[in-house]
């Protein structure tokens, strides 16, 4: 039989072991504070300022989403002094944060996982936020800073997290809502918000509506995506830099955390690949097979004077049927080639697309009329047709 003092010593050792285990778990839970972003990721983080629309347009699996989620967690916690590389705007007090992806499944699998940590046992709900440290691996937000968790009443995925409340360093609260931009919940519509975190490219009208939620608060929109859809309306909009709008390209050349061997393997993998631009370089996918990578330059026609000396050609693509109800498309593009001169070398000549036309469901006469006459001159400029155009 153990003496009273021996039982007391054993009980004390058990409590000490439990305490040390808890401290180890809490130390592991400081993932955000151990994150060391590369130079491009830091540059993106520091774009944060009032009324800002900021986008990191980058390669797959290079760390763009991780960076966007990290800066979102930083604002939610308000521990700005713990991140010496951050020099952007600091939000104070109570803030509202929205985080979303194209589907609720993606939102949970990517953003929720980064912020709360990956589930040890998928679908398990916890009543006490302190229990998260045992049910989830470390995430960017330490478990002891989470005040409350709200789960979806009608979940699309098991254990779907709907909202969380985070204790901020200055005593305020960050309320984080998770959503799908394919179907924006009614509870989020018309509400003002301080920080909107979007992962993957939404349609322009969705982005615009979400951005409008920050108009009253002077908030920020944090977008990360891979430009797989090409030169979309949203991509072109974000490419025009203003004091309140900035898009950074994030390619393999920015991923200093990759080893030389990893970079070489990826370069070889995508050599000659039609999607090399978006998946490796953070550049939009081209829409044609001939030029899978290209950069478009939009200029004011007044800045380029196309004289009569410029050789020209019209490229045509014809539908297989004509008239009302036909499904084929007629298309034409007008190109001019800059002549070689003493000032312009042969290989430096510009090819300018200076006009275009596209229509469907019309008659042959309508298409011919659209390509003839002043400014078009289809009856004078040579044309190139597909071999099966008859």
C-alpha angles and dihedrals in degrees: 000000000000119000121241091252092051092050089049092052092049092049091049091051091051092051090047092050091049091048093050091047090052091049091051090052091049091049091051088050093068094086095140093055091054094049111113109195121203123242096270092048090051091049089053093048091053093055087081110119136134116296090010128154106194128177134186106202106192156146125286118273094001098120103265095124091044090053093048091050091046094056090045090054090047092057092044091054097038092213091139095149090063091065109061092180092063115093101156131107119310119219117212136203123354115002136181119223129187122194124187149158132188093278133022088240090059092044091055095041095048117019099029089045092052094046101039101021132251116298117257089200109024116232098017114141122206127204096198115056088213088068090064089084088066098040100044137043116240118296133180093273113065112236093233090061094058112098102179141002125205118197125205114268091215103027123201089199130027113274093008110187111219103176140357132194116216127196109233124212094246092055096263127118131241111210109200121197122192120210147158116243089208087069113015110206116244091234089067099047117108092004121131115238137186103208128023117190116195125181117196126011118297125196111277094249091054092049090048093050092049092047090052088062087071097052095095097039098043087236133163134246114215112196128178122179147143111243095233093139093061126221097357126170090258094049092051091046093053092046090069103084119215131162087267100038131056136160123193125198113228114194138156089276088067096048099095089162088070117092120237088251093053091048092049092050092052093046090054092045093057098037106132091358114146091224096046091114100062100027097048111014105032091241124133119265114255116238097224135069093224095057110027089169123040140138119227120218116198113199137175107258088228089067093061121053110201106200129193089264092069111099111232140197136177120220114210133194115189133202120238092234137028140210136040112344096020113135101201123102130231115211136175135178127192116217131186127193120215110236120239114253138163088274097041117056121217095251094044097059117128124233108209126198099206103168140018139183132192131173143144138203094035132120127259089253091055092053093046091049092051091056100045135075136036113354093011105050095179088160090061107031117078115250134211118215135185114262091248096051095104 
